[in-house]
mmCIF file of C-alpha atoms in Angstrom:
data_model
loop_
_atom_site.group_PDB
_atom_site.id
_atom_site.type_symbol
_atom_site.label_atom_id
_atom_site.label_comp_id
_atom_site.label_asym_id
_atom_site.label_seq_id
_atom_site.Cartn_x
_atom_site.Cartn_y
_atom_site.Cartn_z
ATOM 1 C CA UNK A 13 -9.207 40.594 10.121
ATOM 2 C CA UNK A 14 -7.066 37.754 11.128
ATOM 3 C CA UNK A 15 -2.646 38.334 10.768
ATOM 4 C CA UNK A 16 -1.312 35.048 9.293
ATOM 5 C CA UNK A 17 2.211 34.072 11.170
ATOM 6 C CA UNK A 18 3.452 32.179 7.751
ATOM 7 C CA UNK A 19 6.755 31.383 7.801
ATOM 8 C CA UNK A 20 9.252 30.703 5.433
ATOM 9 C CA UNK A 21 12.530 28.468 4.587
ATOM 10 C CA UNK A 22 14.960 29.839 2.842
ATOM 11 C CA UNK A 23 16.436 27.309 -0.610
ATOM 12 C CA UNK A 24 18.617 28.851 -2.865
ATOM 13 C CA UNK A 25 17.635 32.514 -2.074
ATOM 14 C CA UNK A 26 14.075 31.868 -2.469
ATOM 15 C CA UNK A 27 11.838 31.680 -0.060
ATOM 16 C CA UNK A 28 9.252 28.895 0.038
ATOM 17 C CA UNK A 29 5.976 29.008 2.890
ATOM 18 C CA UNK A 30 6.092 26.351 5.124
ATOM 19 C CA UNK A 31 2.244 25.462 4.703
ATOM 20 C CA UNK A 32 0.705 22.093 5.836
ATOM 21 C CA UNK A 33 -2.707 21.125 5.585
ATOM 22 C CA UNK A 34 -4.372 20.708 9.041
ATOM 23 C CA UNK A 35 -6.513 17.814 8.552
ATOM 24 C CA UNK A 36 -3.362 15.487 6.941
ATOM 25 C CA UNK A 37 -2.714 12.485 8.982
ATOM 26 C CA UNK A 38 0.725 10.712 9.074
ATOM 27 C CA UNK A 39 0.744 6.962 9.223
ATOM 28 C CA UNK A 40 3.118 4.820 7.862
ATOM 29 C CA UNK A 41 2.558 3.763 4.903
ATOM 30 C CA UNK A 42 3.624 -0.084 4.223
ATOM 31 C CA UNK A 43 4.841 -2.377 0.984
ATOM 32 C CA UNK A 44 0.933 -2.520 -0.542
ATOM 33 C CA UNK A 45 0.520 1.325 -0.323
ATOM 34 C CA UNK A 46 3.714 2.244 -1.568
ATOM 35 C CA UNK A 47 3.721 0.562 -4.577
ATOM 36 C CA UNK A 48 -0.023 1.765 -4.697
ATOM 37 C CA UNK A 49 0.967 5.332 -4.575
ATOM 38 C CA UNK A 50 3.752 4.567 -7.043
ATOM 39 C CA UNK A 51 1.119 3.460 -9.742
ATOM 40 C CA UNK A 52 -1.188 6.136 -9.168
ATOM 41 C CA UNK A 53 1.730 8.560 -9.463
ATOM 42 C CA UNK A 54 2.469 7.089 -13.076
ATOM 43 C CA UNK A 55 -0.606 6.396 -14.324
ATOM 44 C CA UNK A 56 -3.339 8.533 -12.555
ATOM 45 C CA UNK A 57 -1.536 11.638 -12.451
ATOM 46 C CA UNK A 58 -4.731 13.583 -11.362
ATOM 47 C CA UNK A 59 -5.849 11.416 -8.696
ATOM 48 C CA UNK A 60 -2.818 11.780 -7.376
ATOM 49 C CA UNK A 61 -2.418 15.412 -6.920
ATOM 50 C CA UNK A 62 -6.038 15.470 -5.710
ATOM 51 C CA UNK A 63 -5.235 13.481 -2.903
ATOM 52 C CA UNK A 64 -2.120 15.216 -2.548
ATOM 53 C CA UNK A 65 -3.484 18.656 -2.210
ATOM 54 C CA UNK A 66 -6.083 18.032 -0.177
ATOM 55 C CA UNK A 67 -4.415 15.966 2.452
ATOM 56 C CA UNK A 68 -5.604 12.769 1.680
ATOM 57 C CA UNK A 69 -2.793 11.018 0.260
ATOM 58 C CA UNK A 70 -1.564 9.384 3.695
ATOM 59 C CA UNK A 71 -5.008 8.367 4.728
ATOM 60 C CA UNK A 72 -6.099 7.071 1.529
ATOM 61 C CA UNK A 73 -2.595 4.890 1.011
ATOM 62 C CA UNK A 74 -2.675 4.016 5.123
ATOM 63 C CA UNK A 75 -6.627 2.140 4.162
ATOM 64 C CA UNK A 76 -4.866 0.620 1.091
ATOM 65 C CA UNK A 77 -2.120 -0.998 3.045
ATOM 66 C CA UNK A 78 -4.957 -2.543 5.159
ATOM 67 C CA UNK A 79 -7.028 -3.662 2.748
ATOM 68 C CA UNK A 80 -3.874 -5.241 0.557
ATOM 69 C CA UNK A 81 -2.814 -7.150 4.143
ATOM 70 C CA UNK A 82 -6.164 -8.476 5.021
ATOM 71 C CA UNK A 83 -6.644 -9.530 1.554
ATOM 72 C CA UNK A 84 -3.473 -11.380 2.005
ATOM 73 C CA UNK A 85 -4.188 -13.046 5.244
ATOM 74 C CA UNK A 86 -7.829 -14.457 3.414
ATOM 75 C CA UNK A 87 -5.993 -15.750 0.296
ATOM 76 C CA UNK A 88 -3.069 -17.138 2.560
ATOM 77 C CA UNK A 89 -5.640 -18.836 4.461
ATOM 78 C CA UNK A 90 -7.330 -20.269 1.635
ATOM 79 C CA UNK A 91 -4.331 -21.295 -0.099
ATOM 80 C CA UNK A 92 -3.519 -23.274 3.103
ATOM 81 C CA UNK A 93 -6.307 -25.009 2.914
ATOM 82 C CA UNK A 94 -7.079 -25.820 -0.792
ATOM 83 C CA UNK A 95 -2.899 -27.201 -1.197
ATOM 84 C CA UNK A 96 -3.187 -29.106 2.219
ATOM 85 C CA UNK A 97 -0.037 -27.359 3.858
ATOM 86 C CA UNK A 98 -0.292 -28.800 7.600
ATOM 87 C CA UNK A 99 1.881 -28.539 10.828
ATOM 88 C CA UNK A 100 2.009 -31.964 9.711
ATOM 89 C CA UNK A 101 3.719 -31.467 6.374
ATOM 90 C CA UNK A 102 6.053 -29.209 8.485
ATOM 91 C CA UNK A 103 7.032 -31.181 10.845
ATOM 92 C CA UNK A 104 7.770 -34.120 8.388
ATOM 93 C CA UNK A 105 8.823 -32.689 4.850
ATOM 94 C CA UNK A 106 10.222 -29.036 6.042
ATOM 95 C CA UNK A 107 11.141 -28.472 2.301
ATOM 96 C CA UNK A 108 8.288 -29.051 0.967
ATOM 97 C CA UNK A 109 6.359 -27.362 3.691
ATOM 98 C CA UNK A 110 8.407 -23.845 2.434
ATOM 99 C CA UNK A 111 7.898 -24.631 -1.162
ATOM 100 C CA UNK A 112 4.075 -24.853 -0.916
ATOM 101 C CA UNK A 113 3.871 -21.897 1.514
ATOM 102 C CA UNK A 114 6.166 -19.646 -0.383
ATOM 103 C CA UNK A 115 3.893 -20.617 -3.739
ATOM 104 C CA UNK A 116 0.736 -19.642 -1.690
ATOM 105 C CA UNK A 117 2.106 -16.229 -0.727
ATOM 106 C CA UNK A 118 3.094 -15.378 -3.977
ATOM 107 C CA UNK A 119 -0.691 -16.425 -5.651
ATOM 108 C CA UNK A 120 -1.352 -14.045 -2.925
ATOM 109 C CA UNK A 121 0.501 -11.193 -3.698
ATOM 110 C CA UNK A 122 -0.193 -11.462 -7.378
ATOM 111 C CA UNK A 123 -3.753 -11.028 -6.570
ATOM 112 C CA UNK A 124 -3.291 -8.088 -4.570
ATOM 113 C CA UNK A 125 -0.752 -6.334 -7.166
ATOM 114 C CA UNK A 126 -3.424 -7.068 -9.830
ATOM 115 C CA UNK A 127 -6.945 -6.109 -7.540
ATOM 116 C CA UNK A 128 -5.442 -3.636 -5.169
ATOM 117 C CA UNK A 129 -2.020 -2.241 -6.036
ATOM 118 C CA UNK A 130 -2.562 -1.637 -10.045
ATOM 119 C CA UNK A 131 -5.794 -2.617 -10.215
ATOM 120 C CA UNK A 132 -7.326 -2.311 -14.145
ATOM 121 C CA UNK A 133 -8.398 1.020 -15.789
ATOM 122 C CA UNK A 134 -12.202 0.432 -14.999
ATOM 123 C CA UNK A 135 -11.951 -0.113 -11.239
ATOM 124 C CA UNK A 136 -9.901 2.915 -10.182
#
């Protein structure tokens, strides 16, 4: 029979196990999967604590952070080309270079927020 060396901190006069699952990773978690985990934390309750008990959470909101940023970098990519916005436009109409590219990034992010971050009812 294996002893179990489970320790304890001490809140209050309670005691509370210091457990941690083994297989949890710990990345850091960015902008996309934040407000990802925020959403599921509202409105998918049960997902949520699934991925929270088993370990997953920090894995799961690490590969939606990736997907959210390479989604970005395709839209912002597109964008750039579809609305023209050069090195050219840059160098001559710096104004209008920032308007177009800060217009672009947020078509981009809206996208994201709507497929990735809250994405509808069906797709989760």
């Amino acid at each position: 029979m294996k002893k179990s060396n489970i320790t304890y901190t001490e809140i209050n006069g309670i005691l509370y196990p210091n457990l941690k699952l083994e297989n949890e990773t710990n990345y850091n978690i960015g902008k996309y999967g934040s407000l990802h985990e925020n959403f599921i934390k509202n409105n998918k309750r049960e997902l949520w604590f699934s991925l929270t008990a088993n370990g997953e959470l920090n894995e799961y909101l690490h590969n939606i952070d990736i997907s959210a940023h390479e989604m970005l970098d395709q839209l912002m990519e597109s964008y750039i080309k579809q609305y023209n916005i050069t090195e050219e436009l840059k160098q001559t109409n710096q104004l209008e270079w920032v308007r177009l590219m800060n217009m672009a990034n947020l078509m981009a992010e809206e996208v994201i927020f709507n497929e990735i971050v809250c994405p509808s009812q069906a797709k989760l």
